[in-house]
């Protein structure tokens, strides 16, 4: 179902009434940032963490946030209420604003905030049955820690994977696996979790952070270290994490089975613990 009421620029309005300036730098340069936050049973999940990352992305790109985190939270609560959203997402985007189309930006632009919601149920089939993924060279820039609107390398990789019948593209820089086009990746080897460190080469996923917390609680050892494609193929289990799929067990990479080719016991344990955290 389409979101009825959105927030755009200075207030709530019907989606049809939003007029995007053709010289908005988000539109022309991808000059902006975003977040996607999950709503379960009418309640936000990990909203504070998402907004903290939003603030960080804005700060790194020198985009001024038009609201405090408290005010943003309040607007998001209003958005959910106005759309009577029970299960789905809110999308939050901030562009640097509109100006004559020149590459450099002035520091007095008025940033443009867009927020809307989408109805979506949990991806139970992917969670239960697992997903197949395909490798793709990571051709992104060197600030993947910023959740910027520049997603062309991600959309190209994701489309290539989807065209092969896969769910996700696993990105690698040479031999090193970084993350996926819209998710982080973990492998399990000898009951230990391994995932790429949260540096400039990956987006530090909020779901990834939750997995690290859960692993600590469950006393599952974690190594935040880069691993290779070879190690991925030799893993006992592997899974992707993001706001949408939560924890998606990986069955096959490039048509080759990982472990048994079915969701493994460590992945199942983490899924169970994650599910227990969801608002009821
Ligand atoms: N990496 C990339 C490139 C992503 O786009 C996403 C989705 N936002 C993630 C990882 C996972 O982040 P999160 O768990 O916060 O959704």
Coordinates of C-alpha atoms and ligand atoms in Angstrom, one line a residue:
X1 CA 0.0 0.0 0.0
X2 CA 1.2 3.5 -0.9
X3 CA 2.1 5.8 1.9
X4 CA -0.7 8.5 2.1
X5 CA 1.0 11.2 4.1
X6 CA 4.7 12.0 3.7
X7 CA 7.0 14.6 5.3
X8 CA 8.7 16.8 2.7
X9 CA 10.7 19.9 3.3
X10 CA 8.7 21.8 5.9
X11 CA 5.7 19.6 6.8
X12 CA 3.4 16.7 6.2
X13 CA 1.5 16.5 2.9
X14 CA 0.0 14.1 0.5
X15 CA 2.7 12.4 -1.6
X16 CA 1.2 13.8 -4.8
X17 CA 1.7 17.4 -3.6
X18 CA 5.5 17.1 -3.0
X19 CA 7.4 19.1 -5.7
X20 CA 11.0 18.1 -6.0
X21 CA 13.3 20.9 -7.3
X22 CA 15.1 19.6 -10.4
X23 CA 18.2 21.3 -9.1
X24 CA 18.1 19.5 -5.7
X25 CA 21.7 18.2 -5.3
X26 CA 20.3 14.9 -4.1
X27 CA 18.6 14.5 -7.5
X28 CA 21.5 15.7 -9.5
X29 CA 24.6 14.5 -7.6
X30 CA 23.3 11.9 -5.1
X31 CA 24.4 14.6 -2.6
X32 CA 22.6 13.4 0.4
X33 CA 22.1 10.7 3.0
X34 CA 19.3 8.3 4.1
X35 CA 18.2 5.7 6.6
X36 CA 15.6 2.9 6.6
X37 CA 14.1 2.0 9.9
X38 CA 11.8 -0.9 10.6
X39 CA 8.4 -0.7 12.3
X40 CA 7.1 -3.8 14.0
X41 CA 3.6 -3.8 15.5
X42 CA 3.5 0.0 15.2
X43 CA 6.8 0.4 17.1
X44 CA 10.2 1.5 15.9
X45 CA 13.1 -1.0 16.1
X46 CA 16.6 0.4 16.9
X47 CA 15.4 3.9 15.9
X48 CA 18.1 5.6 18.2
X49 CA 20.9 3.6 16.5
X50 CA 19.6 4.5 13.0
X51 CA 19.3 8.2 13.9
X52 CA 22.8 8.2 15.4
X53 CA 24.1 6.8 12.1
X54 CA 22.1 9.4 10.2
X55 CA 23.7 12.2 12.3
X56 CA 27.1 10.7 11.7
X57 CA 26.5 10.5 7.9
X58 CA 25.4 14.1 7.9
X59 CA 28.4 15.3 9.9
X60 CA 30.9 13.4 7.7
X61 CA 29.4 15.1 4.6
X62 CA 29.0 18.5 6.3
X63 CA 25.2 18.6 5.7
X64 CA 23.4 20.5 8.4
X65 CA 20.6 18.6 10.1
X66 CA 17.5 20.7 10.2
X67 CA 16.2 19.0 13.3
X68 CA 17.5 17.6 16.6
X69 CA 17.3 13.9 17.0
X70 CA 14.4 14.5 19.5
X71 CA 12.4 16.5 16.9
X72 CA 13.1 14.0 14.2
X73 CA 11.9 11.2 16.5
X74 CA 8.7 13.1 17.1
X75 CA 8.1 13.7 13.4
X76 CA 8.7 10.0 12.7
X77 CA 6.2 9.0 15.3
X78 CA 3.7 11.4 13.7
X79 CA 4.4 9.8 10.3
X80 CA 3.7 6.3 11.6
X81 CA 0.5 7.5 13.3
X82 CA -0.8 9.4 10.3
X83 CA -0.3 6.4 8.0
X84 CA -1.5 3.9 10.6
X85 CA 1.6 1.9 9.9
X86 CA 1.7 -1.4 11.7
X87 CA 4.5 -3.4 9.9
X88 CA 6.8 -1.8 7.5
X89 CA 9.5 0.8 7.1
X90 CA 10.1 4.5 7.3
X91 CA 12.6 6.0 4.8
X92 CA 14.4 9.1 5.9
X93 CA 16.4 11.2 3.4
X94 CA 18.3 14.4 3.7
X95 CA 19.8 16.1 0.6
X96 CA 22.1 19.1 0.7
X97 CA 19.4 21.2 -0.9
X98 CA 18.9 23.0 -4.2
X99 CA 21.3 25.3 -6.0
X100 CA 22.6 26.1 -9.5
X101 CA 24.2 23.0 -10.9
X102 CA 27.8 23.4 -10.1
X103 CA 29.9 20.8 -8.4
X104 CA 31.0 22.8 -5.3
X105 CA 28.5 23.6 -2.7
X106 CA 27.9 26.7 -0.6
X107 CA 27.5 26.2 3.1
X108 CA 24.3 28.2 3.3
X109 CA 22.0 25.7 1.4
X110 CA 18.8 24.6 2.9
X111 CA 18.9 20.8 3.3
X112 CA 15.7 19.0 2.2
X113 CA 14.2 16.3 4.4
X114 CA 12.0 13.6 3.0
X115 CA 10.3 10.9 5.1
X116 CA 7.7 8.3 4.1
X117 CA 6.6 4.9 5.1
X118 CA 6.0 1.6 3.3
X119 CA 3.9 -1.3 4.5
X120 CA 5.9 -4.6 4.5
X121 CA 5.6 -7.8 6.4
X122 CA 8.7 -9.7 7.6
X123 CA 10.6 -11.7 4.9
X124 CA 9.6 -15.0 6.5
X125 CA 10.4 -17.2 3.5
X126 CA 14.0 -15.8 3.2
X127 CA 14.5 -16.0 7.0
X128 CA 13.2 -19.6 7.1
X129 CA 14.5 -21.1 3.8
X130 CA 17.7 -19.0 3.3
X131 CA 18.9 -17.2 0.2
X132 CA 21.3 -17.7 -2.7
X133 CA 23.8 -15.0 -3.5
X134 CA 26.3 -14.2 -6.2
X135 CA 29.8 -12.6 -6.0
X136 CA 30.4 -9.2 -7.5
X137 CA 33.5 -7.0 -7.5
X138 CA 33.1 -4.1 -5.0
X139 CA 33.6 -1.0 -7.2
X140 CA 32.4 1.5 -4.6
X141 CA 34.3 4.5 -3.2
X142 CA 36.4 4.5 -0.1
X143 CA 33.8 5.9 2.3
X144 CA 31.3 3.1 2.4
X145 CA 30.8 3.9 6.1
X146 CA 28.6 6.9 5.0
X147 CA 25.1 6.0 4.1
X148 CA 25.0 8.3 1.1
X149 CA 22.4 8.4 -1.7
X150 CA 25.2 7.4 -4.2
X151 CA 24.1 3.8 -4.7
X152 CA 24.9 3.1 -8.3
X153 CA 27.6 0.4 -7.6
X154 CA 25.2 -1.2 -5.2
X155 CA 22.2 -1.2 -7.6
X156 CA 24.4 -2.5 -10.5
X157 CA 25.7 -5.4 -8.3
X158 CA 22.3 -6.2 -6.9
X159 CA 20.7 -6.3 -10.3
X160 CA 23.4 -8.6 -11.7
X161 CA 22.7 -11.0 -8.7
X162 CA 18.9 -10.8 -9.2
X163 CA 19.3 -11.4 -12.9
X164 CA 21.1 -14.7 -12.1
X165 CA 18.2 -15.6 -9.8
X166 CA 20.0 -14.6 -6.6
X167 CA 18.8 -12.5 -3.6
X168 CA 22.0 -10.5 -3.0
X169 CA 25.4 -9.6 -4.4
X170 CA 28.3 -10.3 -2.1
X171 CA 30.9 -7.7 -2.7
X172 CA 34.6 -8.3 -2.7
X173 CA 37.7 -6.1 -3.3
X174 CA 40.0 -8.5 -4.9
X175 CA 40.1 -11.6 -2.6
X176 CA 38.6 -9.8 0.4
X177 CA 34.9 -10.0 1.0
X178 CA 33.6 -6.7 2.3
X179 CA 29.8 -6.8 2.6
X180 CA 26.8 -7.1 0.3
X181 CA 25.0 -4.6 -1.9
X182 CA 22.5 -3.8 0.8
X183 CA 23.6 -6.0 3.8
X184 CA 26.5 -7.1 5.9
X185 CA 27.9 -10.6 5.7
X186 CA 29.0 -13.0 8.4
X187 CA 30.6 -16.4 8.1
X188 CA 30.7 -19.1 10.8
X189 CA 33.8 -21.3 11.1
X190 CA 34.2 -23.8 13.9
X191 CA 31.4 -22.1 15.9
X192 CA 33.1 -18.7 15.6
X193 CA 31.6 -15.7 13.7
X194 CA 33.7 -13.7 11.4
X195 CA 32.7 -10.4 9.8
X196 CA 34.6 -7.5 8.1
X197 CA 35.7 -4.8 10.6
X198 CA 33.5 -1.6 10.7
X199 CA 35.9 0.6 8.8
X200 CA 35.6 2.8 5.7
X201 CA 35.1 -0.2 3.5
X202 CA 31.7 -1.2 4.8
X203 CA 28.5 0.3 6.2
X204 CA 28.4 -0.4 9.9
X205 CA 24.9 -2.1 9.8
X206 CA 22.6 -1.6 12.7
X207 CA 21.6 -5.3 12.4
X208 CA 25.3 -6.2 12.3
X209 CA 25.7 -4.4 15.7
X210 CA 22.7 -6.3 17.1
X211 CA 24.3 -9.6 16.0
X212 CA 27.5 -8.7 17.8
X213 CA 25.6 -7.9 21.0
X214 CA 23.6 -11.2 20.7
X215 CA 26.8 -13.2 20.0
X216 CA 28.4 -11.7 23.2
X217 CA 25.3 -12.6 25.2
X218 CA 25.2 -16.1 23.8
X219 CA 29.0 -16.4 24.3
X220 CA 29.6 -17.1 20.6
X221 CA 33.1 -15.8 19.8
X222 CA 33.4 -13.1 17.1
X223 CA 36.3 -12.0 15.0
X224 CA 35.9 -8.6 13.3
X225 CA 38.4 -9.4 10.7
X226 CA 38.4 -9.4 6.9
X227 CA 37.9 -12.9 5.3
X228 CA 38.6 -14.1 1.8
X229 CA 36.4 -15.5 -0.9
X230 CA 38.1 -18.9 -0.3
X231 CA 37.2 -18.7 3.4
X232 CA 33.6 -17.9 2.4
X233 CA 33.4 -21.1 0.3
X234 CA 35.0 -23.1 3.1
X235 CA 32.7 -21.7 5.8
X236 CA 30.4 -23.9 7.9
X237 CA 27.6 -21.3 7.6
X238 CA 27.2 -17.8 6.3
X239 CA 24.4 -15.3 6.5
X240 CA 23.6 -11.7 5.5
X241 CA 22.1 -9.1 7.9
X242 CA 20.1 -6.0 7.3
X243 CA 17.0 -4.1 8.4
X244 CA 14.9 -5.7 5.8
X245 CA 15.8 -9.4 5.9
X246 CA 17.1 -9.4 9.5
X247 CA 19.3 -12.5 9.3
X248 CA 19.2 -14.3 5.9
X249 CA 21.0 -17.6 5.9
X250 CA 23.1 -18.1 2.8
X251 CA 22.6 -21.5 1.1
X252 CA 24.7 -21.0 -2.1
X253 CA 27.3 -18.6 -3.3
X254 CA 27.7 -18.7 -7.1
X255 CA 25.7 -21.9 -7.1
X256 CA 28.1 -23.6 -4.7
X257 CA 26.7 -24.8 -1.4
X258 CA 28.0 -23.2 1.8
X259 CA 28.2 -25.9 4.5
X260 CA 25.2 -28.2 4.0
X261 CA 23.6 -25.7 1.6
X262 CA 20.9 -25.2 4.3
X263 CA 20.5 -22.8 7.2
X264 CA 22.9 -24.0 9.9
X265 CA 22.6 -24.2 13.7
X266 CA 24.6 -21.1 14.7
X267 CA 22.5 -19.0 12.2
X268 CA 19.3 -20.5 13.7
X269 CA 20.4 -19.7 17.2
X270 CA 21.1 -16.0 16.3
X271 CA 17.8 -15.8 14.4
X272 CA 15.9 -17.0 17.5
X273 CA 17.7 -14.5 19.8
X274 CA 17.1 -11.7 17.3
X275 CA 13.4 -12.5 17.0
X276 CA 13.1 -12.2 20.7
X277 CA 14.2 -8.6 20.6
X278 CA 11.5 -7.5 18.1
X279 CA 8.7 -5.3 19.5
X280 CA 5.5 -7.3 20.0
Ligands
LIG1 N1 25.6 -2.5 4.0 C1 25.0 -1.8 3.0 C2 25.7 -1.4 1.8 C3 23.6 -1.5 3.2 O1 23.0 -0.7 2.3 C4 22.9 -1.9 4.3 C5 21.4 -1.6 4.5 N2 21.2 -0.4 5.1 C6 23.6 -2.7 5.3 C7 24.9 -3.0 5.1 C8 22.9 -3.2 6.5 O2 22.6 -2.1 7.4 P1 21.4 -2.2 8.4 O3 21.6 -3.4 9.2 O4 21.6 -1.0 9.2 O5 20.1 -2.2 7.6

